[in-house]
Every structure is written in structure tokens, then in C-alpha cells.
């Protein structure tokens, strides 16, 4: 085993500047969870399929299990811990997931909400198909997605100031 | 009354009790990333354990050398079977009466089997160390085909069982034979077949798959050497059972073991069993004296802990020309892998597979199951299933379609003709169960009417004709599944795990201010118990659900229970909760009578308190009664307002449902698109319709995946193929169909609130609906049965074999 | 380099089942080995680092092929050269009938480009079928075409479009045609000390027809088979046609014979049958979880048939 020097990384996470020394091979998900104690992003597969580790890096949805922490040097990150409103109340998306029963075990939820957050920034008024395509990098084993779609529609309506019309069953 | 007095409706609504779509309590933390899952736990000084695993499916181990690994800074220990023998833990008993290696003891029986356990300061160093542990293997002949397990010259997989002619469930016929399990009347059944107008026989296989919750299995074990106490946090669907097993295996007294199941990221049966990772983490903490964390990765999860299904079922039905069924005969070849670690109640080697008569009135039936060893991972868990009920439902629902085809009858009509009739309940099945209640005809008719079944058949016929004329390359299938489940294990007369009866429990404490803490022996993995258990209590004792805290998973505080799997939580713990609540209400009634200075018999319950019969103004709310219980209880009465209930159910419950799948199939590519899926469930009394609907959506999505491609495959060398999320089919939001849900309500007559359980119904009923749709589509080309899974290439292959590619 | 996701069937295909019997019985897919991290600011600097470390260095772009391989320890570079800090490797521009896409342009950026939407809409159509949204934010065109994974979608598309890759090494730049670049799975014309810095694509005539047809099991999967078609029409006849296939051999396949059969035809049934047969004839797919080889060959044919139909519908003239 060679002795590899630790390297400095700094980034802004949920509005707070952080600086650490890490081994270059440290994956961003482990950096967030182990170094910063941000345990909201989860590890579900390690092969960049499940999306439970999704966070926002410089405005992009990224699977943090397939990015080295050093690659995020200097970046702005948002994790689920940074999603609530400033006054501590649930954001539109968080509320939507609760109101529409868009989660069960909760394990995929942080990644799902972060992905939906970026999706709604880019597509404020998505169709059902756009939502389904938009969250297709996030696996959920519990809900069958139908209520996740509704949760995102609920949030979109709330953010757009329109009425949420639940689709007829 | 003034205007401020709430109406009865308002008081009722304020409770958020049974029947309302209460929003979930859990979601407040889960939507903020504040769930506490096992891997989130960090203890001071905690180290990390990880496995060296076998690349071979069957091999002798001639040498394990950890010298190089131990040279890596940060590596603390490398455990092997030899080390575990020192604490008598190289092998462990399984729930099925077999024994299983914890670490490979001289040989390996399946690829990725646990060979050595590396303990290091962190997971990066542990992984480095795994690279350099040297293991020498001597390959042995590999057995992957269960149909060859009992060949005379089949390799001996389990030399440890040499000379053992008696297994946990009777005689063994062969060195790779585990058990034979027989139920029913063989002679009566043979007679029915000899007298039958029509018979069918088909080998119906249900492939090997995996529950694959998004969170893998994991634990943190921590031994306090000073106090001699062991704490284990883990992904446990049954924490109390894990504690009992840990105590029996480790000889640490049970009261000095603290097992805690925190939030669990889905279970689906995967997290019922005790796995080598848990045992090794416990041994490692005992050896090192520091907390040890073990976390499975996804490949390990899919390839070792813990498969489901792998049943090869030969079904035969005898019938009259008019479609009346007269006999059922089923033989099952069950592939259990290298060890029989099947997670069933101990007396049931094939679970409740004898529900295979389904929803139909078979006068005679006979079932035999043979379990065999192969070089595959052990398991046989109930993947969103009540112990082999999924396999049984698939078998009978497929077989009924095949019979309908042979008779030239519509499969819906054949089912209607043979349903157990409402007046036959409680119904004694030919294979030994007593169905508690049901109204199958009403449910079936509602489903057919809602869907426009006859019109769909007409459309299908037109499409078939167009296909035959060469005008289209698309065909259409209508899949029907009318399943009856058996859940709620279970009555102590039938069910135990390692001798512990399968009751469940609830404890409710009403505090002086009228708020409540309640604890159960079950453990939610996403089902929302914190929400729904509170709804039962709210309705029963009139305290708002918002004032009731539900806590599960801590064996120090929760009453003993057998855990959450097999849709048993509502049928068993749900009953315990209602009964504990009623004890509280009974005591409250006496207190209220004292407060109102009337006889308790003069009081009646009204939503959230007691009132004097004929004088509703004279009433005491539960909040007032709670205060009185601590402040001024009636003379001679113990203060306080608490109750515990342990519930041993008198019978199982039998939820049922009518599922219909309408599918369009592209014959040229084999791609199948689900046009409509309609699921009508009858789970008895409905506690929270929102959560029921969510459970049905999720279970249907799993059923869709299983039927249409989700498979754990092996090649002939025993290499497990596709053990990652690229190849193991977990559908995304794009592939997942839209779900339509519906219901009827036939309460269970023996359950205190009439509830039956629903979590597993959609998986049990969904798979046959999808498979029957695929099979139905190809019937007109002469097909009788196409094996699952129905991924595109297999559908294409079936079409080709039927000459549909011209 | 970057491209797409790893899967076990790919590992089987590339290395045989022995891959699972690697020393030590590795089944883990979690933790990469140690390496020294470099983040050069220029192509010259990156090439110099690669040249000085030879086989022990690997360039890193989006990382969604390389990092999973590193986690499996199938790849264990001692030096990792992150191209993410090189501003010169970003951007899309057009110059005299050629569109140049620099290597670190992500699939997300390809999808968002108005220039491509107007001139090369097949790139958007194809990009949307790659992996999933998160991966498209980081996955780059350069990585996708350079790493030689036959499962990647862009290589066949680039062959269809007759693109040229610009390879930059210690001795400067050289151009290699996409149709000449691929040698075998993970073996390409790219030398270890070279970086693929740009892709140059001749702009097809306005009104051309195009289609990328991809059959896959689910979002995030490689193609069971896929076909790219670009054609032009004139007076109801196909004037030019170009067909290429994804993931039905150990390299992408330019279907020259099938393309020639279609060119000059009216796309009548007989022509289509001949073209499909010619395309099927050059496939050599592996049998894997997506299906046996025979199926995947037939699906290549079906994808060609459907792509031709859709491209023809879209073409003017």
C-alpha cells in the first residue's frame, strides 16, 4: 500500500462553507455522511442506479456515490438537510410528499426530493411524463411511484401558486 | 350547548381514528433526512467489518492466509471459521431446522459465501485488506439444477449431514434431499382424478428472485466488557427473535442483550433472518471490545441474503365437463440452495403452501413438497408474502386458466363457478385451513363490471383476427387473478419460531395529561405503524392520534413480539392493540362512573368519553378520566391507566382480491405494455385507506417486476448473474404501470376490529395477473403455458416457438 | 474514461465469468483503491501528466464508467487526471458545415443545445435515451465515445454521422474517423498518453431524416440493440443513407452494406428486407441478461427497420 497524502477540499454545503482534508479516493457520499454527518443522502446500490445518494452540486442532480469528494472542490451543494424552509417548516416538495403519501420506508426520499427539486427548477410545470422521466434515475421499492408523481405535481402547483388538481383515479 | 361546543362529527374527526386518511407521522423526519437508519449510527471507537467471499460455487478451502492483510495499518483482525469455533459459532441453526455455516468451514457451497471477516478502522481499509487475504480453493463439481439434485451420482453438497437419514421434517431420501412434506388425502384425490371428465397437468415454475429493499442488511454490535452487556442495532424485522437467538447462540443472558431496530429502509422479508454478518459483528465486538459496524453492499445483498421463491410446481386439476373442479394434485420441487435457511414458522417446511386450493371449492386435494440442496445461496424468505403463499397463488391461478382453456370456458366464468360460496364460510379447505370469511362473487362481479370485461374480450378477439390476417403485429392479453391469502401467523396451535409461539403484543400507557405512549412487538419497515397503530388506539380510547406516540423496535422497552412480516402486524399486533386499548377503556369506565357518581352500567361510550345513558350532558372525556386515574382513582382501585395485551389469534385471516391486467404485446420485440391494471382488495376493516392504497401500489410494482423479469440467475458453474441493479429488474417510474385500486369490505369475524392485513396481497395477487395476461395473449396461437419471468426476449422466444414470426 | 454504467453482464462479456473469480474472491463494489489526484488546467498539462505516468495514469471526465470500475477494483490507476478543470474542453460551435463538440460537453448540455436541436437533432434524441437524468448531468460526449464500451450509444451515432475524433497527445493533435476508431471492447485507437479532446461532425443537409431506435429493458440499461439512421431524400427516393448499430458486437458497427442498399431506393419492402438482413449479418452480440445472441441480432434488424421508417417520415424531399 502506498502512502497517499490527504488533500484539502472545501465546498459550500447547504449554505455553509466546509473545509476538510480527505484521501483522494473518498467518495462524495462518504464525505457527506461520515465527515459532515449529513446522513440524509443514503447508499442503496453503489453502482449509480438507485439515486438514493442524489444531491445537488452546482445546480445539477448528482449521484454522490459516483463522484469523488475532490471533484466537488469549490462547489455549492444542497442535501436534504438544506431543503426545509428558512423558518424550519416543510418546503413545498417535502409537504407534497407527505400530503400525497409519496414515501413509505423513507430511504429513497432524500434523493427523490433532491432530484425533484432540481427538476422543478428546470421545468416548473412538468407533465406526468416529464416527471416520470425526470425521476427515472431514482428507484423506490415501496410506493410504485404513482404517489411520488402526485407529490411533485402538488409541489409544482404550490410553487406556481395554482390549485393542485389530483388526477381522477 | 354554546356554539363553541364541538359537534359529534368534529369530535370524531379530531381523533383521526380508524378509517381516515391520516397523514403519516413518520414523514416529518423522513422528508427532512432525519430518519435514523443503521448506517447513520456512529459510536465512539467504532470499527468496520467486511467479508472475504468465495468466487466459487462449490469448493474445498485448503488454506486461508491473512498475513498480508494484517500488515495493513488500521486492520485489527481477520476472523475465520477456526476463530468462531472457539466460541462455538462457526455454524448456526436456521429457522428451518438446518444448520448453516457462519464462515466457510472447510468448504463453500455457493458463490459469494462468507469466508473470512476482516475488521478494520474504517470501510476503506477493510476493503483494502480483503484484496490481500489469500484463500486457496480446490474446485468441486457444481450442482445448480434442482431437478438433478437427487440423481444417484449428484455431488454430495453437505458432508456434515452424512449418514443423517432423518431431517427436521422426517426421513431424507437422498444426500441432497432436505424434506418431504405431504398434506391432504391422497386416495380421495386419486379417486377424483380417476372419475374426472377432464384433467390438466402442467409444470409451473416460479423463478428465484430477491426482495431487495433499498437499504441492505446491516448492523452495529457493541459489547460493554465491564457490564457484560451486548447492544445490537440492526435491520431487524423481528428484533425480539434476534435477541432470543443471539442469547441462545452467545450464552449471554437475554436481559443483557439490547436489540434495537431503528428506522428500516424497507424489508419485504429480507430482514427477518439472522445472517452471518450479524454473528460476525457480534463476535468481533466481543473479541475487540469496540463497536463493530457491518454493512452489506448491493451485490452481497442480491447474491447472499436472501433469495425468495425458486419453486417448481407440477399442478394437476380434475374437473367435470361443466367446469366444476373435483380434485387438485400438486407436487413441488423446492430449491433451497446450500443450506435450508427458509424463513417459515418452524413446523412448516413449505410455509402455508397448502393454501394452494385458492378461492375454489376443491372437494379433494393432495400436496407434496420435496426440498433439495443446490450450490446456490440459502434463503427462501417470504418476499412480501406470507410464507410460500405467493407461490401457491401463482400455481392455482395459472392452473385454473389452463383448465379454462382446455374446457373452452372463459376463465372468469370458470372461477365464478368454483368459488367458495359466501354461505360456506367459515370454510374448511381440503388441505386443512379454515377460511374465516369471504364474498368472492361480489368482488369478482364488481371487478368485471368496472373494467368492462366482456367488451375487452370482444376487443381481444377482434385483435386476434386482425393479427391472423396480417394487419397488426400486436396482440392483447387479459390476465385474471382471484387470490385468497392466508396471513396473520399465527395461532400458537399452528405456529412457532424455534419454539416461541407466534403471538404479538401491545402496551399502552395513558399519561396523567391524557397523552399516550404505546409500544408493540412489531417493527415497521415503511408500513407506517407509527401512524396506523395510533389510529386504532384513538378510536378505541377516544384520545386524538396526534397525542399518541408509537414506539417499536427496542427490545428493552417494547413487549415481546414476533415482528413484522407475512402481513401479520395488523391481524396479530393490531388485535393486541385493540384489546389493550379496551382494557384501558374498561378501567376508564369504572373511573368515570366514580367521577359521575353513577354505576358503570349506566354509562355508554361516545367517541372520546363516557356519558350517562339518557343524559349525554353528564359526561367525562378520556382526558378528564386520565387525570383522575392519577389524581383521584376510585377507592380500592390501583392508580394509573396502562394496559398490556398479548394476543394469540384463534385463526389466520384470509384477505382476498380480484386483479385484472390488460396487456398489449409487440410480437416482434416481445415488449409487453400494461394498458390497465385494476386491483380490488378485500382486507376486511380498513384502518387507513391512504396507507392501504400505498401498500397496494408498492406491492403491485414488485409483482410487476417479478413477473416481467426480476430474477436471480446462475450459470452452470454456479456464477450468480446479474446481481446488480443494472440487471436485476427494479422498474423505474417510466416502466411502472398506472395502478387502479378498488375494494370491498368483508370483516374478519374473529379479529377484534375485523381487519385482515393487506401488505402482501398485491404481490401475491399481482404476479398471477401479469403472468396470466402474457399467457392469455398467446393462447389463441396454441400455447398452454409460458414460464416466468416474462422479459422481452422470453416473450419473443415464446412467440417464435409458436410460429408467430412467420 | 467516462461513458456509462458498468454491469455484470458487461463484465462477463468483456472478461468472461472468470472475472468473478478474481484473486481473493472479490464481490465488493464499494471502495476504490488509492490514487494520486491531479486536476490540470490545460490540455497540455493533462497530456504531460499522462505521458509521465504511462499506464499508471487514467483521465477522468464524468466518471460513470471509470469510478464504478475503480470501486470494483477492476481499474486501479495510481494517478487520476481529472479533466473537469480544463475550460478548453467545453463548448459546441459551428464552422463552415462542421459542428465541433468539445469532449467535456455533457449529455445534459447536448440536450439543451439549440444549435444541435436545429442542425443535428438526432444527438438530442439519442442523448435522452442514455442512462438517467443524474448521469446525463455529468456524463460527457468525450468520455462516452472514448472509452470503447460497446454498450455506449454515442459511438454508433458518431459512426452514423461520420464524425471525426480529435486526439491530443505529446506530439500534438491528430484526427481519427469514428468509423476507424474502435478495435475491440475497450480497445481503441486512443494511446494511453492521448486525450480525446473534441468531436467534429459534418452537418447533414437541412431536411434530412433521422432516428435513433433503442430497445432496452429499463431506463439506465444498455441497449439490447439500437440503430441510428440518417438519410436524405430527393424526389421520393433515398439519396443518401447511413446506418450504425449499438451493442450488438464488441464494437459499434457502421452498417456500410445496409446503408448502400437503402441509398438510391424508394424504401420498398424488398429493399428494407435486404437492408435489415445486411445489418443483421454484421452483428455478433453476446448472450446475456438482455437475451440470447439470436434475439439481439433480430432486434438489431427490427431497430433498423423502425429507424428507417421513422427517418424516412421525417425527411423532406
PDB file of N, CA and C in Angstrom, chain A residues 102 108 112 128 131-132 135-136 138-151, chain B residues 697-698 701 730-737 739:
ATOM      1  N   UNK A 102     -46.206  10.113  -0.659  1.00  0.00           N
ATOM      2  CA  UNK A 102     -45.173   9.814  -1.645  1.00  0.00           C
ATOM      3  C   UNK A 102     -43.966   9.103  -1.077  1.00  0.00           C
ATOM      4  N   UNK A 108     -35.471   6.175   0.067  1.00  0.00           N
ATOM      5  CA  UNK A 108     -35.198   6.830  -1.217  1.00  0.00           C
ATOM      6  C   UNK A 108     -35.571   8.306  -1.187  1.00  0.00           C
ATOM      7  N   UNK A 112     -34.921  11.387  -3.807  1.00  0.00           N
ATOM      8  CA  UNK A 112     -36.068  11.672  -4.657  1.00  0.00           C
ATOM      9  C   UNK A 112     -36.426  13.169  -4.559  1.00  0.00           C
ATOM     10  N   UNK A 128     -46.976  14.721 -16.395  1.00  0.00           N
ATOM     11  CA  UNK A 128     -46.704  13.457 -15.698  1.00  0.00           C
ATOM     12  C   UNK A 128     -45.545  12.721 -16.360  1.00  0.00           C
ATOM     13  N   UNK A 131     -42.304  14.199 -15.394  1.00  0.00           N
ATOM     14  CA  UNK A 131     -41.934  13.837 -14.025  1.00  0.00           C
ATOM     15  C   UNK A 131     -41.393  12.420 -13.994  1.00  0.00           C
ATOM     16  N   UNK A 132     -42.094  11.508 -14.646  1.00  0.00           N
ATOM     17  CA  UNK A 132     -41.636  10.111 -14.626  1.00  0.00           C
ATOM     18  C   UNK A 132     -40.251   9.989 -15.256  1.00  0.00           C
ATOM     19  N   UNK A 135     -37.554  11.538 -12.820  1.00  0.00           N
ATOM     20  CA  UNK A 135     -37.137  10.798 -11.619  1.00  0.00           C
ATOM     21  C   UNK A 135     -36.727   9.366 -11.957  1.00  0.00           C
ATOM     22  N   UNK A 136     -36.439   9.126 -13.242  1.00  0.00           N
ATOM     23  CA  UNK A 136     -36.142   7.751 -13.636  1.00  0.00           C
ATOM     24  C   UNK A 136     -34.750   7.302 -13.189  1.00  0.00           C
ATOM     25  N   UNK A 138     -33.986   7.479 -10.049  1.00  0.00           N
ATOM     26  CA  UNK A 138     -34.198   7.224  -8.624  1.00  0.00           C
ATOM     27  C   UNK A 138     -35.131   6.033  -8.451  1.00  0.00           C
ATOM     28  N   UNK A 139     -34.662   5.010  -7.780  1.00  0.00           N
ATOM     29  CA  UNK A 139     -35.506   3.835  -7.549  1.00  0.00           C
ATOM     30  C   UNK A 139     -36.224   3.957  -6.217  1.00  0.00           C
ATOM     31  N   UNK A 140     -37.484   3.527  -6.232  1.00  0.00           N
ATOM     32  CA  UNK A 140     -38.251   3.417  -4.990  1.00  0.00           C
ATOM     33  C   UNK A 140     -38.808   2.005  -4.963  1.00  0.00           C
ATOM     34  N   UNK A 141     -38.671   1.325  -3.838  1.00  0.00           N
ATOM     35  CA  UNK A 141     -39.143  -0.054  -3.726  1.00  0.00           C
ATOM     36  C   UNK A 141     -40.513  -0.120  -3.079  1.00  0.00           C
ATOM     37  N   UNK A 142     -40.995   0.977  -2.520  1.00  0.00           N
ATOM     38  CA  UNK A 142     -42.224   0.920  -1.709  1.00  0.00           C
ATOM     39  C   UNK A 142     -43.465   1.460  -2.410  1.00  0.00           C
ATOM     40  N   UNK A 143     -43.347   2.579  -3.103  1.00  0.00           N
ATOM     41  CA  UNK A 143     -44.560   3.334  -3.451  1.00  0.00           C
ATOM     42  C   UNK A 143     -45.133   3.020  -4.819  1.00  0.00           C
ATOM     43  N   UNK A 144     -44.329   2.443  -5.714  1.00  0.00           N
ATOM     44  CA  UNK A 144     -44.829   2.281  -7.080  1.00  0.00           C
ATOM     45  C   UNK A 144     -44.892   3.600  -7.836  1.00  0.00           C
ATOM     46  N   UNK A 145     -44.309   4.654  -7.281  1.00  0.00           N
ATOM     47  CA  UNK A 145     -44.093   5.955  -7.924  1.00  0.00           C
ATOM     48  C   UNK A 145     -45.345   6.810  -8.130  1.00  0.00           C
ATOM     49  N   UNK A 146     -46.512   6.188  -8.152  1.00  0.00           N
ATOM     50  CA  UNK A 146     -47.717   6.941  -8.529  1.00  0.00           C
ATOM     51  C   UNK A 146     -47.934   8.134  -7.595  1.00  0.00           C
ATOM     52  N   UNK A 147     -47.744   7.884  -6.314  1.00  0.00           N
ATOM     53  CA  UNK A 147     -47.945   8.977  -5.355  1.00  0.00           C
ATOM     54  C   UNK A 147     -46.750   9.929  -5.313  1.00  0.00           C
ATOM     55  N   UNK A 148     -45.595   9.475  -5.755  1.00  0.00           N
ATOM     56  CA  UNK A 148     -44.446  10.393  -5.870  1.00  0.00           C
ATOM     57  C   UNK A 148     -44.721  11.396  -6.983  1.00  0.00           C
ATOM     58  N   UNK A 149     -45.289  10.887  -8.074  1.00  0.00           N
ATOM     59  CA  UNK A 149     -45.660  11.790  -9.173  1.00  0.00           C
ATOM     60  C   UNK A 149     -46.631  12.846  -8.656  1.00  0.00           C
ATOM     61  N   UNK A 150     -47.626  12.404  -7.890  1.00  0.00           N
ATOM     62  CA  UNK A 150     -48.604  13.363  -7.343  1.00  0.00           C
ATOM     63  C   UNK A 150     -47.932  14.351  -6.396  1.00  0.00           C
ATOM     64  N   UNK A 151     -46.981  13.867  -5.611  1.00  0.00           N
ATOM     65  CA  UNK A 151     -46.296  14.741  -4.653  1.00  0.00           C
ATOM     66  C   UNK A 151     -45.575  15.858  -5.387  1.00  0.00           C
TER      67      UNK A 151
ATOM     68  N   UNK B 697     -50.144  -0.124  -4.221  1.00  0.00           N
ATOM     69  CA  UNK B 697     -49.274   0.373  -5.297  1.00  0.00           C
ATOM     70  C   UNK B 697     -47.896  -0.278  -5.236  1.00  0.00           C
ATOM     71  N   UNK B 698     -47.334  -0.300  -4.050  1.00  0.00           N
ATOM     72  CA  UNK B 698     -45.971  -0.824  -3.900  1.00  0.00           C
ATOM     73  C   UNK B 698     -45.903  -2.310  -4.187  1.00  0.00           C
ATOM     74  N   UNK B 701     -46.185  -3.025  -7.849  1.00  0.00           N
ATOM     75  CA  UNK B 701     -44.953  -2.691  -8.565  1.00  0.00           C
ATOM     76  C   UNK B 701     -43.937  -3.820  -8.410  1.00  0.00           C
ATOM     77  N   UNK B 730     -35.441  -3.783 -11.286  1.00  0.00           N
ATOM     78  CA  UNK B 730     -36.270  -2.935 -10.429  1.00  0.00           C
ATOM     79  C   UNK B 730     -36.786  -1.828 -11.333  1.00  0.00           C
ATOM     80  N   UNK B 731     -38.071  -1.807 -11.609  1.00  0.00           N
ATOM     81  CA  UNK B 731     -38.570  -0.828 -12.565  1.00  0.00           C
ATOM     82  C   UNK B 731     -38.433   0.608 -12.050  1.00  0.00           C
ATOM     83  N   UNK B 732     -38.213   1.536 -12.961  1.00  0.00           N
ATOM     84  CA  UNK B 732     -38.228   2.953 -12.602  1.00  0.00           C
ATOM     85  C   UNK B 732     -39.653   3.484 -12.809  1.00  0.00           C
ATOM     86  N   UNK B 733     -39.817   4.778 -12.570  1.00  0.00           N
ATOM     87  CA  UNK B 733     -41.131   5.403 -12.754  1.00  0.00           C
ATOM     88  C   UNK B 733     -41.591   5.306 -14.203  1.00  0.00           C
ATOM     89  N   UNK B 734     -40.644   5.134 -15.112  1.00  0.00           N
ATOM     90  CA  UNK B 734     -41.004   5.095 -16.532  1.00  0.00           C
ATOM     91  C   UNK B 734     -41.651   3.768 -16.909  1.00  0.00           C
ATOM     92  N   UNK B 735     -41.088   2.655 -16.427  1.00  0.00           N
ATOM     93  CA  UNK B 735     -41.645   1.351 -16.793  1.00  0.00           C
ATOM     94  C   UNK B 735     -42.893   1.007 -15.984  1.00  0.00           C
ATOM     95  N   UNK B 736     -43.008   1.551 -14.779  1.00  0.00           N
ATOM     96  CA  UNK B 736     -44.072   1.140 -13.871  1.00  0.00           C
ATOM     97  C   UNK B 736     -45.448   1.550 -14.391  1.00  0.00           C
ATOM     98  N   UNK B 737     -46.387   0.616 -14.466  1.00  0.00           N
ATOM     99  CA  UNK B 737     -47.731   0.963 -14.956  1.00  0.00           C
ATOM    100  C   UNK B 737     -48.481   1.876 -13.983  1.00  0.00           C
ATOM    101  N   UNK B 739     -51.684   2.365 -11.653  1.00  0.00           N
ATOM    102  CA  UNK B 739     -52.487   1.419 -10.870  1.00  0.00           C
ATOM    103  C   UNK B 739     -53.871   1.974 -10.573  1.00  0.00           C
TER     104      UNK B 739
END
